[in-house]
Amino acid sequence: VTIPDSVTEIGEETFYGCTSLTNMVVPYSVTTISSKAFANCTSLTSVTLSDNELLSFSIDLFDGCTNLSTINIADKEGNILTTIPFNKFLENIKQ
């Protein structure tokens, strides 16, 4: 799945239950990711978000993503700045 750079929001349950999705790169243009956008994507192993300071995302964004292990943070050019283990990512957003 390639999300075009013209997209600014990923809507509620957009990829819900998409079991063929293994990794996702969210483009720099996206500032809002709605509830359960990637929930139950059981094959999803990694997600790359940009460092553009997402304005809004939900704590249930990755519910049921049983194989998700890392969240990558990338700059505008797509260079990975840091990788966060998914469980650490969850701890930080629950606080």
PDB file of C-alpha atoms in Angstrom:
ATOM      1  CA  VAL A   1       0.000   0.000   0.000  1.00  0.00           C
ATOM      2  CA  THR A   2       1.362   3.398  -0.965  1.00  0.00           C
ATOM      3  CA  ILE A   3      -0.335   6.397   0.570  1.00  0.00           C
ATOM      4  CA  PRO A   4       0.020   9.460  -1.693  1.00  0.00           C
ATOM      5  CA  ASP A   5       1.728  12.573  -0.328  1.00  0.00           C
ATOM      6  CA  SER A   6      -1.516  14.478  -0.920  1.00  0.00           C
ATOM      7  CA  VAL A   7      -3.209  12.591   1.946  1.00  0.00           C
ATOM      8  CA  THR A   8      -3.402  14.525   5.233  1.00  0.00           C
ATOM      9  CA  GLU A   9      -5.611  12.188   7.269  1.00  0.00           C
ATOM     10  CA  ILE A  10      -6.040   8.436   7.616  1.00  0.00           C
ATOM     11  CA  GLY A  11      -9.647   7.850   8.585  1.00  0.00           C
ATOM     12  CA  GLU A  12     -11.190   5.616  11.232  1.00  0.00           C
ATOM     13  CA  GLU A  13     -10.683   1.889  10.534  1.00  0.00           C
ATOM     14  CA  THR A  14      -9.140   2.615   7.100  1.00  0.00           C
ATOM     15  CA  PHE A  15      -6.971  -0.517   7.136  1.00  0.00           C
ATOM     16  CA  TYR A  16      -8.930  -2.404   9.821  1.00  0.00           C
ATOM     17  CA  GLY A  17      -8.379  -6.155   9.550  1.00  0.00           C
ATOM     18  CA  CYS A  18      -6.101  -5.922   6.514  1.00  0.00           C
ATOM     19  CA  THR A  19      -4.178  -9.141   7.175  1.00  0.00           C
ATOM     20  CA  SER A  20      -2.001  -8.798   4.063  1.00  0.00           C
ATOM     21  CA  LEU A  21      -0.496  -5.516   5.289  1.00  0.00           C
ATOM     22  CA  THR A  22       3.037  -6.247   6.568  1.00  0.00           C
ATOM     23  CA  ASN A  23       4.566  -2.782   6.851  1.00  0.00           C
ATOM     24  CA  MET A  24       3.315   0.752   6.471  1.00  0.00           C
ATOM     25  CA  VAL A  25       5.034   4.029   5.701  1.00  0.00           C
ATOM     26  CA  VAL A  26       2.834   6.979   6.608  1.00  0.00           C
ATOM     27  CA  PRO A  27       3.827   9.990   4.475  1.00  0.00           C
ATOM     28  CA  TYR A  28       4.997  13.277   5.940  1.00  0.00           C
ATOM     29  CA  SER A  29       1.782  14.974   4.794  1.00  0.00           C
ATOM     30  CA  VAL A  30      -0.380  12.976   7.247  1.00  0.00           C
ATOM     31  CA  THR A  31      -1.150  14.953  10.403  1.00  0.00           C
ATOM     32  CA  THR A  32      -4.138  12.954  11.709  1.00  0.00           C
ATOM     33  CA  ILE A  33      -4.629   9.208  12.099  1.00  0.00           C
ATOM     34  CA  SER A  34      -8.091   8.280  13.359  1.00  0.00           C
ATOM     35  CA  SER A  35      -9.256   5.528  15.703  1.00  0.00           C
ATOM     36  CA  LYS A  36      -8.365   1.928  14.844  1.00  0.00           C
ATOM     37  CA  ALA A  37      -6.900   2.914  11.474  1.00  0.00           C
ATOM     38  CA  PHE A  38      -4.603  -0.140  11.570  1.00  0.00           C
ATOM     39  CA  ALA A  39      -6.437  -2.296  14.136  1.00  0.00           C
ATOM     40  CA  ASN A  40      -6.372  -6.070  13.656  1.00  0.00           C
ATOM     41  CA  CYS A  41      -3.735  -5.943  10.919  1.00  0.00           C
ATOM     42  CA  THR A  42      -2.256  -9.155  12.271  1.00  0.00           C
ATOM     43  CA  SER A  43       0.603  -9.377   9.732  1.00  0.00           C
ATOM     44  CA  LEU A  44       1.772  -5.804  10.333  1.00  0.00           C
ATOM     45  CA  THR A  45       5.336  -5.917  11.706  1.00  0.00           C
ATOM     46  CA  SER A  46       6.583  -2.344  11.327  1.00  0.00           C
ATOM     47  CA  VAL A  47       5.230   1.153  10.836  1.00  0.00           C
ATOM     48  CA  THR A  48       7.116   4.269   9.834  1.00  0.00           C
ATOM     49  CA  LEU A  49       5.689   7.591  10.974  1.00  0.00           C
ATOM     50  CA  SER A  50       7.187  10.955  10.131  1.00  0.00           C
ATOM     51  CA  ASP A  51       8.663  13.450  12.550  1.00  0.00           C
ATOM     52  CA  ASN A  52       6.157  16.097  11.439  1.00  0.00           C
ATOM     53  CA  GLU A  53       4.484  16.089  14.859  1.00  0.00           C
ATOM     54  CA  LEU A  54       1.296  14.214  14.105  1.00  0.00           C
ATOM     55  CA  LEU A  55      -1.438  16.422  15.454  1.00  0.00           C
ATOM     56  CA  SER A  56      -3.766  13.581  16.349  1.00  0.00           C
ATOM     57  CA  PHE A  57      -3.677   9.823  16.712  1.00  0.00           C
ATOM     58  CA  SER A  58      -5.623   7.410  18.857  1.00  0.00           C
ATOM     59  CA  ILE A  59      -4.370   5.007  21.529  1.00  0.00           C
ATOM     60  CA  ASP A  60      -6.306   2.179  19.812  1.00  0.00           C
ATOM     61  CA  LEU A  61      -4.544   2.811  16.513  1.00  0.00           C
ATOM     62  CA  PHE A  62      -2.821  -0.591  16.540  1.00  0.00           C
ATOM     63  CA  ASP A  63      -5.275  -2.729  18.582  1.00  0.00           C
ATOM     64  CA  GLY A  64      -4.914  -6.389  17.682  1.00  0.00           C
ATOM     65  CA  CYS A  65      -1.684  -5.917  15.706  1.00  0.00           C
ATOM     66  CA  THR A  66      -0.163  -8.983  17.327  1.00  0.00           C
ATOM     67  CA  ASN A  67       3.029  -9.019  15.222  1.00  0.00           C
ATOM     68  CA  LEU A  68       3.830  -5.302  15.336  1.00  0.00           C
ATOM     69  CA  SER A  69       7.319  -4.988  16.785  1.00  0.00           C
ATOM     70  CA  THR A  70       8.649  -1.544  15.825  1.00  0.00           C
ATOM     71  CA  ILE A  71       7.580   1.999  15.136  1.00  0.00           C
ATOM     72  CA  ASN A  72      10.099   3.945  13.053  1.00  0.00           C
ATOM     73  CA  ILE A  73      10.255   7.728  13.073  1.00  0.00           C
ATOM     74  CA  ALA A  74      11.524   9.238   9.812  1.00  0.00           C
ATOM     75  CA  ASP A  75      12.351  12.710   8.568  1.00  0.00           C
ATOM     76  CA  LYS A  76      10.738  14.371   5.548  1.00  0.00           C
ATOM     77  CA  GLU A  77      13.146  12.600   3.185  1.00  0.00           C
ATOM     78  CA  GLY A  78      12.254   9.208   4.664  1.00  0.00           C
ATOM     79  CA  ASN A  79      15.505   8.706   6.576  1.00  0.00           C
ATOM     80  CA  ILE A  80      14.893   6.722   9.773  1.00  0.00           C
ATOM     81  CA  LEU A  81      15.738   8.922  12.774  1.00  0.00           C
ATOM     82  CA  THR A  82      14.869   6.433  15.497  1.00  0.00           C
ATOM     83  CA  THR A  83      13.210   3.088  16.034  1.00  0.00           C
ATOM     84  CA  ILE A  84      10.994   2.505  19.054  1.00  0.00           C
ATOM     85  CA  PRO A  85       9.980  -0.982  20.201  1.00  0.00           C
ATOM     86  CA  PHE A  86       6.195  -1.140  19.936  1.00  0.00           C
ATOM     87  CA  ASN A  87       5.698  -1.958  23.627  1.00  0.00           C
ATOM     88  CA  LYS A  88       7.703   1.156  24.589  1.00  0.00           C
ATOM     89  CA  PHE A  89       5.632   3.223  22.155  1.00  0.00           C
ATOM     90  CA  LEU A  90       2.448   2.029  23.884  1.00  0.00           C
ATOM     91  CA  GLU A  91       3.832   2.919  27.311  1.00  0.00           C
ATOM     92  CA  ASN A  92       4.565   6.460  26.155  1.00  0.00           C
ATOM     93  CA  ILE A  93       1.158   7.168  24.599  1.00  0.00           C
ATOM     94  CA  LYS A  94      -0.740   5.790  27.618  1.00  0.00           C
ATOM     95  CA  GLN A  95       0.908   8.312  29.947  1.00  0.00           C
TER      96      GLN A  95
END
